[in-house]
Short mmCIF file of C-alpha atoms in Angstrom, two decimals:
data_model
loop_
_atom_site.label_atom_id
_atom_site.label_comp_id
_atom_site.label_asym_id
_atom_site.label_seq_id
_atom_site.Cartn_x
_atom_site.Cartn_y
_atom_site.Cartn_z
CA MET I 1 108.70 46.12 73.96
CA ARG I 2 109.68 44.24 77.09
CA LEU I 3 111.19 46.46 79.78
CA HIS I 4 114.22 45.06 81.63
CA SER I 5 114.60 47.89 84.16
CA PRO I 6 113.09 47.59 87.64
CA SER I 7 110.87 50.18 89.30
CA MET I 8 112.23 53.54 90.42
CA SER I 9 111.17 53.00 94.03
CA GLU I 10 113.15 49.75 94.21
CA LEU I 11 116.21 51.38 92.66
CA HIS I 12 115.99 54.29 95.12
CA ALA I 13 115.77 51.86 98.02
CA PHE I 14 118.78 49.87 96.81
CA VAL I 15 121.02 52.85 95.96
CA THR I 16 120.21 54.67 99.21
CA ALA I 17 120.81 51.57 101.34
CA ALA I 18 124.08 50.83 99.50
CA ARG I 19 125.28 54.42 99.86
CA LEU I 20 124.48 54.61 103.58
CA GLY I 21 125.33 51.01 104.39
CA SER I 22 122.14 50.62 106.42
CA PHE I 23 118.52 49.67 105.84
CA THR I 24 117.52 51.74 108.87
CA GLN I 25 119.18 54.93 107.65
CA ALA I 26 117.83 54.41 104.13
CA ALA I 27 114.33 54.09 105.56
CA GLN I 28 114.74 57.38 107.46
CA VAL I 29 115.99 59.22 104.36
CA LEU I 30 113.20 57.89 102.13
CA CYS I 31 110.51 58.30 104.84
CA VAL I 32 109.46 54.64 104.75
CA THR I 33 109.80 51.70 107.13
CA GLN I 34 112.85 49.47 107.35
CA GLY I 35 110.64 46.59 106.22
CA ALA I 36 109.73 48.52 103.06
CA ILE I 37 113.41 48.90 102.19
CA SER I 38 114.01 45.19 102.79
CA ARG I 39 111.03 44.17 100.62
CA ALA I 40 112.04 46.55 97.80
CA ILE I 41 115.55 45.09 97.64
CA SER I 42 114.15 41.53 97.78
CA ARG I 43 111.97 42.33 94.76
CA LEU I 44 115.00 43.82 93.01
CA GLU I 45 117.02 40.63 93.66
CA ALA I 46 114.15 38.54 92.36
CA HIS I 47 114.01 40.74 89.25
CA PHE I 48 117.70 40.11 88.48
CA GLY I 49 117.64 36.53 89.76
CA GLN I 50 120.67 36.91 92.04
CA PRO I 51 121.67 38.55 95.33
CA LEU I 52 122.77 42.18 95.29
CA MET I 53 123.96 42.66 98.87
CA HIS I 54 124.63 40.77 102.08
CA ARG I 55 123.72 42.06 105.54
CA ASN I 56 126.10 41.36 108.42
CA ALA I 57 126.97 42.74 111.83
CA HIS I 58 129.13 45.44 110.26
CA GLY I 59 126.51 46.67 107.78
CA LEU I 60 125.96 45.87 104.12
CA THR I 61 128.30 44.29 101.59
CA LEU I 62 127.56 44.56 97.88
CA THR I 63 127.96 41.54 95.66
CA GLU I 64 129.72 41.93 92.32
CA THR I 65 126.36 42.34 90.61
CA GLY I 66 125.23 44.75 93.31
CA ARG I 67 128.37 46.87 92.78
CA LYS I 68 127.70 47.02 89.03
CA LEU I 69 124.11 48.05 89.63
CA TYR I 70 125.10 50.68 92.20
CA ASP I 71 127.78 52.19 89.98
CA GLY I 72 125.49 52.25 86.96
CA ALA I 73 122.31 53.47 88.64
CA GLN I 74 123.56 56.11 91.08
CA SER I 75 124.30 58.91 88.59
CA PRO I 76 121.15 58.41 86.44
CA LEU I 77 118.96 58.44 89.57
CA GLN I 78 120.57 61.68 90.73
CA ALA I 79 120.02 63.20 87.28
CA ILE I 80 116.36 62.15 87.26
CA GLU I 81 115.88 63.59 90.77
CA ALA I 82 117.46 66.90 89.74
CA LEU I 83 115.31 67.05 86.60
CA SER I 84 112.16 66.23 88.59
CA ALA I 85 112.94 68.90 91.17
CA GLY I 86 113.47 71.45 88.43
CA LEU I 87 110.23 70.54 86.70
CA ARG I 88 108.33 70.77 89.98
CA ALA I 89 109.90 74.17 90.60
CA ASP I 90 108.71 75.33 87.18
CA ASP I 91 105.24 74.04 88.05
CA ARG I 92 105.42 75.85 91.39
CA ARG I 93 106.01 79.10 89.54
CA LEU I 94 102.56 78.76 88.03
CA ARG I 95 100.76 78.10 91.32
CA LEU I 96 99.60 80.80 93.71
CA THR I 97 97.83 80.31 97.02
CA LEU I 98 96.13 83.37 98.50
CA SER I 99 94.11 84.23 101.55
CA SER I 100 91.85 87.25 101.80
CA VAL I 101 89.47 89.07 104.07
CA PRO I 102 86.36 86.97 103.30
CA THR I 103 83.94 89.83 102.60
CA LEU I 104 86.35 91.53 100.22
CA ALA I 105 86.93 88.22 98.43
CA SER I 106 83.22 87.55 97.92
CA ALA I 107 82.04 91.11 97.24
CA TRP I 108 84.91 92.50 95.19
CA LEU I 109 87.73 90.10 94.27
CA VAL I 110 86.03 86.90 93.10
CA PRO I 111 83.69 88.63 90.59
CA ARG I 112 86.81 90.05 88.90
CA LEU I 113 88.87 86.84 88.84
CA PRO I 114 87.59 85.60 85.44
CA ASP I 115 89.54 88.48 83.91
CA PHE I 116 92.71 87.32 85.67
CA HIS I 117 92.24 83.74 84.47
CA GLN I 118 91.62 84.98 80.94
CA ARG I 119 94.88 86.90 81.01
CA HIS I 120 96.86 84.16 82.77
CA PRO I 121 95.28 80.79 81.90
CA ASP I 122 98.51 78.99 82.85
CA ILE I 123 98.40 80.12 86.51
CA GLN I 124 96.55 78.00 89.07
CA LEU I 125 95.03 80.17 91.77
CA GLY I 126 93.83 78.74 95.07
CA PHE I 127 92.64 80.13 98.40
CA SER I 128 93.62 79.08 101.90
CA ALA I 129 91.94 79.90 105.19
CA TYR I 130 92.08 83.57 106.14
CA ARG I 131 93.95 84.53 109.30
CA ARG I 132 93.55 88.09 110.53
CA ASN I 133 97.02 88.00 112.08
CA GLU I 134 98.73 86.23 109.18
CA ASP I 135 102.49 85.84 109.72
CA PHE I 136 103.33 83.53 106.78
CA SER I 137 104.83 81.00 109.16
CA GLY I 138 103.07 78.09 107.45
CA ALA I 139 103.45 76.53 104.01
CA THR I 140 100.56 78.62 102.70
CA PRO I 141 99.50 81.20 101.67
CA ASP I 142 101.98 82.82 99.29
CA ALA I 143 100.29 86.18 99.85
CA SER I 144 97.33 87.56 101.74
CA ILE I 145 94.98 90.51 101.33
CA LEU I 146 94.83 92.04 104.81
CA SER I 147 93.08 95.02 106.36
CA GLY I 148 95.21 97.67 108.02
CA THR I 149 98.00 100.14 107.32
CA PRO I 150 101.46 99.40 105.87
CA ALA I 151 103.07 100.24 109.22
CA GLN I 152 101.58 97.01 110.60
CA TRP I 153 103.73 94.88 108.28
CA PRO I 154 107.35 96.07 108.42
CA GLY I 155 109.61 94.07 106.16
CA TRP I 156 106.79 92.84 103.93
CA GLN I 157 105.80 93.93 100.48
CA ALA I 158 102.46 95.64 101.19
CA ASP I 159 100.58 97.24 98.29
CA TYR I 160 97.40 99.23 98.84
CA VAL I 161 94.57 97.75 96.80
CA ILE I 162 91.25 99.34 97.81
CA GLY I 163 89.04 100.00 100.82
CA ARG I 164 89.90 103.43 102.18
CA GLU I 165 86.80 104.95 100.61
CA MET I 166 84.03 104.89 103.23
CA VAL I 167 80.27 105.35 103.05
CA VAL I 168 77.54 105.50 105.70
CA ILE I 169 74.72 103.03 105.10
CA CYS I 170 71.30 102.63 106.70
CA HIS I 171 67.92 101.04 106.12
CA PRO I 172 66.09 102.83 103.28
CA GLY I 173 63.06 103.33 105.52
CA ARG I 174 65.16 105.02 108.20
CA LEU I 175 66.60 107.43 105.63
CA ALA I 176 63.15 108.28 104.27
CA ALA I 177 61.76 108.89 107.76
CA ARG I 178 64.66 111.14 108.81
CA GLN I 179 64.54 113.15 105.62
CA ALA I 180 60.75 113.57 105.93
CA ARG I 181 61.36 115.21 109.31
CA GLY I 182 64.10 117.45 107.92
CA GLN I 183 66.85 115.58 109.74
CA TRP I 184 70.27 114.43 108.58
CA ALA I 185 70.94 117.66 106.73
CA THR I 186 74.58 117.40 107.85
CA PRO I 187 76.77 114.50 109.06
CA GLN I 188 76.41 115.76 112.65
CA GLY I 189 72.77 114.69 112.52
CA LEU I 190 73.90 111.05 112.56
CA LEU I 191 75.27 111.31 116.10
CA GLY I 192 71.90 110.53 117.66
CA GLU I 193 71.60 107.22 115.78
CA PRO I 194 72.80 103.75 116.92
CA LEU I 195 76.30 103.60 115.42
CA LEU I 196 76.99 99.99 114.50
CA TYR I 197 80.62 99.04 113.94
CA HIS I 198 83.04 96.28 113.00
CA THR I 199 85.13 95.06 115.92
CA ASN I 200 88.29 95.16 113.79
CA GLY I 201 87.68 98.80 112.86
CA MET I 202 86.34 100.47 115.98
CA ASP I 203 87.91 103.80 115.02
CA ASN I 204 86.25 103.93 111.57
CA TRP I 205 83.36 106.04 112.86
CA ALA I 206 85.68 108.48 114.63
CA GLN I 207 87.80 108.86 111.49
CA TRP I 208 84.73 109.33 109.31
CA PHE I 209 83.18 111.98 111.56
CA ALA I 210 86.51 113.81 111.90
CA ALA I 211 86.91 113.90 108.11
CA ALA I 212 83.32 115.15 107.84
CA GLY I 213 84.07 117.98 110.25
CA VAL I 214 82.31 116.52 113.30
CA PRO I 215 84.34 116.57 116.58
CA ARG I 216 85.60 113.12 117.61
CA GLY I 217 84.53 113.57 121.23
CA ASN I 218 80.84 113.28 120.39
CA VAL I 219 81.06 109.76 118.88
CA ALA I 220 79.43 107.03 120.99
CA LEU I 221 79.33 103.54 119.46
CA SER I 222 76.44 101.09 119.74
CA ASN I 223 76.60 97.36 118.80
CA GLY I 224 79.74 95.73 117.37
CA PHE I 225 80.05 92.80 114.96
CA ASP I 226 83.09 90.74 114.03
CA GLN I 227 81.94 89.99 110.48
CA VAL I 228 81.11 92.57 107.82
CA SER I 229 78.38 90.37 106.36
CA ILE I 230 76.58 90.28 109.72
CA LEU I 231 77.05 94.03 110.16
CA ILE I 232 75.41 94.64 106.78
CA ARG I 233 72.53 92.35 107.79
CA ALA I 234 72.10 94.35 110.99
CA VAL I 235 71.76 97.53 108.94
CA MET I 236 69.24 95.82 106.66
CA ALA I 237 67.30 94.82 109.79
CA ASP I 238 67.30 98.52 110.78
CA MET I 239 69.27 97.99 113.98
CA GLY I 240 71.23 101.18 113.28
CA ILE I 241 73.63 102.76 110.81
CA ALA I 242 77.15 101.72 109.85
CA VAL I 243 80.16 103.12 108.04
CA LEU I 244 81.84 100.62 105.74
CA GLN I 245 84.16 100.42 102.77
CA ARG I 246 82.12 101.38 99.73
CA CYS I 247 83.57 98.51 97.70
CA LEU I 248 81.96 96.02 100.11
CA VAL I 249 78.42 97.42 99.89
CA ARG I 250 78.18 98.62 96.29
CA ASP I 251 75.85 95.78 95.28
CA GLU I 252 73.56 96.38 98.29
CA LEU I 253 73.40 100.10 97.47
CA LEU I 254 72.63 99.51 93.80
CA ALA I 255 69.94 96.96 94.69
CA GLY I 256 68.35 99.33 97.21
CA ARG I 257 68.78 96.93 100.11
CA VAL I 258 70.59 99.70 101.99
CA ALA I 259 70.75 103.45 101.44
CA ALA I 260 73.48 106.11 101.77
CA PRO I 261 72.50 109.36 103.56
CA PHE I 262 75.52 111.20 102.11
CA PRO I 263 76.42 109.35 98.90
CA GLU I 264 78.51 112.17 97.46
CA LEU I 265 80.54 112.74 100.62
CA ALA I 266 83.98 111.37 99.67
CA ILE I 267 85.73 110.40 102.88
CA ARG I 268 88.82 108.23 103.17
CA ILE I 269 90.35 106.67 106.28
CA ASP I 270 93.84 105.39 106.98
CA ARG I 271 92.98 101.68 106.91
CA GLY I 272 92.58 99.79 103.68
CA TYR I 273 93.05 96.41 102.04
CA HIS I 274 96.63 95.58 101.14
CA LEU I 275 98.21 92.72 99.22
CA CYS I 276 100.88 91.49 101.62
CA ALA I 277 103.70 89.02 101.07
CA PRO I 278 107.13 88.38 102.60
CA ALA I 279 109.88 90.26 100.78
CA GLN I 280 111.59 87.00 99.75
CA ARG I 281 108.55 86.08 97.63
CA ARG I 282 108.82 89.24 95.56
CA ASP I 283 110.17 87.29 92.56
CA HIS I 284 107.50 84.53 92.64
CA TYR I 285 106.29 84.53 89.03
CA ALA I 286 102.61 83.81 89.70
CA LEU I 287 102.51 86.32 92.55
CA ALA I 288 104.12 89.00 90.38
CA CYS I 289 101.48 88.40 87.69
CA PHE I 290 98.64 88.51 90.21
CA ARG I 291 100.01 91.63 91.91
CA ARG I 292 100.28 93.48 88.60
CA TRP I 293 96.74 92.47 87.60
CA LEU I 294 95.25 93.25 91.03
CA LEU I 295 96.71 96.75 91.28
CA GLU I 296 95.70 97.55 87.71
CA THR I 297 92.17 96.28 88.34
CA ALA I 298 91.86 98.24 91.59
CA SER I 299 93.10 101.42 89.91
CA LEU I 300 90.08 101.25 87.60
CA ASP I 301 87.56 100.90 90.43
CA PRO I 302 85.15 103.90 90.49
CA ASP I 303 85.95 104.74 94.11
CA VAL I 304 89.71 104.67 93.56
CA VAL I 305 89.42 106.71 90.38
CA ALA I 306 87.23 109.28 92.12
CA ALA I 307 89.63 109.55 95.03
CA GLY I 308 92.67 109.80 92.81
CA ALA I 309 94.35 107.09 94.89
CA PRO I 310 97.58 105.64 93.58
CA ALA I 311 97.43 101.96 92.72
#
């Protein structure tokens, strides 16, 4: 079948120029050059084999054929634009862009994502660059998993996920040597060790010792690291001991790459990982699905179950 209709881009150029009475204004609205508008209308006139408009000092004047085309094409183009916008909005409902603390994403979240995709195969999930001080001022992300306390994000929807459960880790050889000498019988015995720490959680050691019954005033920190992965490597290199979220080091503990001097000591701190999003995105379909799945998944984590933490 031979098609008699011209291209959509040429029709948009013609209708916009005719409506505004200016090639320049049409170019600004359609985000193209004035030359592109002129060429599109020239192709349209060649398609119909007759002029559609005349340019003069006062603007544009439609020919009789141009008036017929404008009157007949304007409403259908508006309907197609409205339909396209609606379809894109429906598609947007099924897209979710997240950012996350990198170590949590690699150690805990990503291994669990196949279950999310199995439950919601229609949702496209992507990740954007993580910003510690995310303010959602950009186009992405839709939500972010951040470390802190809900008081840091007034006005946002902030749901606790995981990460308040802390554990002390050290090199297995260090633990064996201390235990052979009868040391580390109580948490206070750790005070003489190099206390490694994460620079974004400098009070983690103080909170852990306080919860373990050791006075805060005796805590003296050693070397700090701005990435959890590097901090774990420092422990594996026997530079000292660290206190970290158990969910981040579970694999290292199970593999024996690090050891826990007090594995049964259940201590929780105030900080944790939270799924954060602006309140106006509360009704985002894909985000609502992900939030429901994430909180359910976290509620089944052994550390959360043991602590009796609400999802």
